[in-house]
Amino acid sequence: MSKRDILMEVENVSVTFGSGATAVEAVKNCSLTLNEGEPIGIVGESGSGKSTLARVMAGLQPPSAGEIRFRGDNVFKGNKSFQSGNRNQVQMVFQDPYGSLNPQLTGLSAVAEAVRIHTKVGKDESEQKALELLERMGIGKLDALKRPRQLSGGQRQRVSVARALSANPTVLLADEPTSAIDQSAQAQLLKLFLGLLNDGLAIVLVSHDLGVIRYLTKRVYVMKDGVFVESGDTETVFNDPQEDYTKMLLASIPGELGKAARAKLNR
Amino acid sequence: MSKKGKKVRPEGTLGIITGAGMMGAILLAGLLIPWFGKYDANEISSDQLLSPGGTHYFGTDMLGRDVFTRVFDAVFVDIGTAFAGVLIPLTVGTIVGTLLGISRNRRVNSFIGSLIDGINAFPFLIFVIALVSFLGAGLSSIILALSLVNWARYARIARTRAVVVNQQGYVEAARTLGYKPTRILFRHIIPNVSSETRAYALSDFTIVIIAVAALSFLGLGVNPPQAEWGAMIKDGANIITLAWWTAVFPGLAICWAGISVAIFSEGLTKRIGEGSQQ
Amino acid sequence: MTSDVKLLDINNVAIGIERRKRETLVLVREANFDVNYGEMVGIVGESGSGKTMICRSIIGTLERRGASVIGGEVLFEGLDLRTINEAKWKTLRGKVIGYVPQSALAGPNPVLTIEKQLAEALSQVEGTGSMKNRSKELLDLVKIRRVDTVMKQYPYQLSGGMRQRVMIACALASKPKLLIADEPTTGLDVTVQSQIMELLREIRRDLGTAIILISHDLALVDEVCDKIVVMHAGATVEVGPTSSMATPRHPYTVALNSSRIDVAKPGGELLTIKGNPPSVGQWNPGCRFAERCDFVQQDCLVGEHPALSGSKGEHQSACLHADKIGKI
């Protein structure tokens, strides 16, 4: 039982928007590590900077300070950077299912396109592969031929995941994937993620919902106003939160978990 | 989630079929009648100003030419010019506007942006008339003038839309998936921007048809003796009390062309609108 | 002391869209539940279950969408809302029946300051004191601090949670007897969500307002409501007091309950409901949940959709085999 290999490192990353008097520091000196096949969570409210951090990790936006490394190589600079082709390894699923798919493409076309780009196979083969991927995500052939506006939020999210997976990534960043969909669709999506974890994919789950974090992740970072206020094993943070902010987050979870946390708080 | 029941004819189909049918009909007539018709469009005869009837269905004009044949001889001239006058600005405007919308280069953005706003500030028809007068009469001048003026209107629409599209999840996803910038631009951004510019093009078409006719009416269009609706109306306007048919039929042709496009675009809007009401 | 007249009585309601030259598109059929004075009722269902349509029938905005109540009764204090005209609606809507829309969709009018929004809502109602003071009282009611600052702000300057509070304040201006909150916290952070739930509870306690809370989140509704109504594919499939609903008697509720994150073991088995809710207009005969049901029997696939057992006030289920389910 060896220690898992480190897959991604975020070292002293800060992200500042704007300049001068109106500069806003969305992320302040954050550091984290992600190991192979590991699920971690970044939890915080809106405005905590967690989405910005996720986007920086996905290589969509360079940090104002600090480094992001994938397997030891800087993600933004040098010849192993994402720009120079290492792109596929880290994929992202976004919060809004309504904007994450090209409205003009059917689910099949969108995924097949991704497959073609990453594996350089022909059209028919890519469509075959795409159908398989979509099937794994619970999207049958009939639904695969539908355009996004004919699909539910949960289905759109699953198509997005299928598209992300066609790049054969080692890391999947999910930014609030469950916030805009029904409870039952949430359950389906999380079950899917669990399956992906079992297949060896590393997942970074960004959410404001600790219930979801608790179900899926092994380690969690609690973020507030751009800073990590607490971090550790998910189970530990849940049962024995150190910071008041964490305690407050726990108390807000709907249902049984929240009740338990509130009971503890009032003791 | 789709809320459609059994597939009965979707809304808007009637408009689409009617509009397309009308346009198709007039185009077909424009093809067949000058070829197979009894008279040649430019054949001068001594049967001047005959009223409609007999063999001259639309009567004859001042020079004894058959109005019926002339009206349809003008179809490809008028509609063709209008078509070019929409297609070119649509293409150029969409591409330029999109590039502008996604560009981060402030200087380029403000320079071309000002150019676009500047051109748009002028009233369309007056600007076109001025340009054509400057360039010299003729169809190619008209097309050129229309393009130079109209591209900016499409560019403005495209730019605003491109800014929005650029921020959408699927474009970001395309970036994370490592798609090449050209692919992202042409397969993902432009199609979603052009949905708006194409819609505008349909309504623009009607205006351009009228503009083309208007320019010819002002004498800035085709050279005689080529038949063309605007020119025909101009000639006919002088003698409208004597021989109404020389001006009215070409006018009706313009209406037919314009209305067919309007009906088609209404039908299309209804069809797309129904689908997006989820 | 029980009052005979319920605040709201939804009786076998069917809602559909009548279309020219095509058969009517039925969106809701056999919706059944009631709301007593001062009660907090949660309506749970997936998208397309008809829960929003029902609430539109209660505030009379169905017509705007081309829909209408095509069967059953919508009784508000005994008055059948099907029969009233627009003039009568104006005396109910925004006065006796309040509405708070989904947080993501609508919100306060972006071009009006908060002060103006509240004044607009208050102008419909009589009251003592200046408009400004009454507005401040309202903001107080929804626990907004820094009232003076907020009054002068525009919606875009407020967070999602604050905007929702303003919407609730506007709805409460007329001290309605019934407040309908349609997915008021969807899309908002859980912390904000729990604050708004707490707020609704207080409003119910202090003002005696009955509240209908529409949500897709069973865990949320379970926590705050007295009664839960479960809807699937346009029908009410189960309804009962929250305490009794802890042992559900309809397979759909069982499935919803089992897919709750808060009761799942971390990394453990998470039961999901197979398939997707049937599309409107594509309902099969028999029970509309049959395709997705783990306990489906032969008799579930034919005939009419099962009716709710028992009578209002009890724990009712629209499953033909409810007694067996109840023992799971």
mmCIF file of C-alpha atoms in Angstrom, chain A residues 7-8 34-38 70-71 86-91 164-165 167-173 196-197 200-204:
data_model
loop_
_atom_site.group_PDB
_atom_site.id
_atom_site.type_symbol
_atom_site.label_atom_id
_atom_site.label_comp_id
_atom_site.label_asym_id
_atom_site.label_seq_id
_atom_site.Cartn_x
_atom_site.Cartn_y
_atom_site.Cartn_z
ATOM 1 C CA LEU A 7 -1.080 14.281 -9.685
ATOM 2 C CA MET A 8 -1.608 18.003 -9.308
ATOM 3 C CA LEU A 34 -4.384 16.065 -5.599
ATOM 4 C CA ASN A 35 -3.306 12.438 -5.775
ATOM 5 C CA GLU A 36 -3.972 9.817 -8.406
ATOM 6 C CA GLY A 37 -7.525 8.557 -8.433
ATOM 7 C CA GLU A 38 -8.406 10.603 -5.386
ATOM 8 C CA PHE A 70 0.476 18.619 -13.312
ATOM 9 C CA ARG A 71 2.726 15.624 -12.747
ATOM 10 C CA ASN A 86 -0.861 18.363 -22.456
ATOM 11 C CA ARG A 87 -4.377 19.725 -22.436
ATOM 12 C CA ASN A 88 -6.440 16.619 -22.241
ATOM 13 C CA GLN A 89 -5.467 15.383 -18.862
ATOM 14 C CA VAL A 90 -7.500 17.836 -16.858
ATOM 15 C CA GLN A 91 -11.101 18.253 -17.900
ATOM 16 C CA ALA A 164 -15.154 15.521 -20.924
ATOM 17 C CA LEU A 165 -14.356 11.829 -20.653
ATOM 18 C CA ALA A 167 -10.429 13.209 -23.773
ATOM 19 C CA ASN A 168 -9.433 10.346 -21.492
ATOM 20 C CA PRO A 169 -8.484 12.618 -18.641
ATOM 21 C CA THR A 170 -6.832 11.727 -15.379
ATOM 22 C CA VAL A 171 -8.489 14.588 -13.529
ATOM 23 C CA LEU A 172 -12.066 15.776 -13.643
ATOM 24 C CA LEU A 173 -12.903 19.127 -12.106
ATOM 25 C CA LEU A 196 -15.663 7.042 -12.444
ATOM 26 C CA LEU A 197 -13.670 7.128 -9.237
ATOM 27 C CA GLY A 200 -9.316 5.452 -11.424
ATOM 28 C CA LEU A 201 -10.283 9.006 -12.303
ATOM 29 C CA ALA A 202 -9.283 11.736 -9.845
ATOM 30 C CA ILE A 203 -12.105 14.149 -9.116
ATOM 31 C CA VAL A 204 -12.047 17.636 -7.677
#
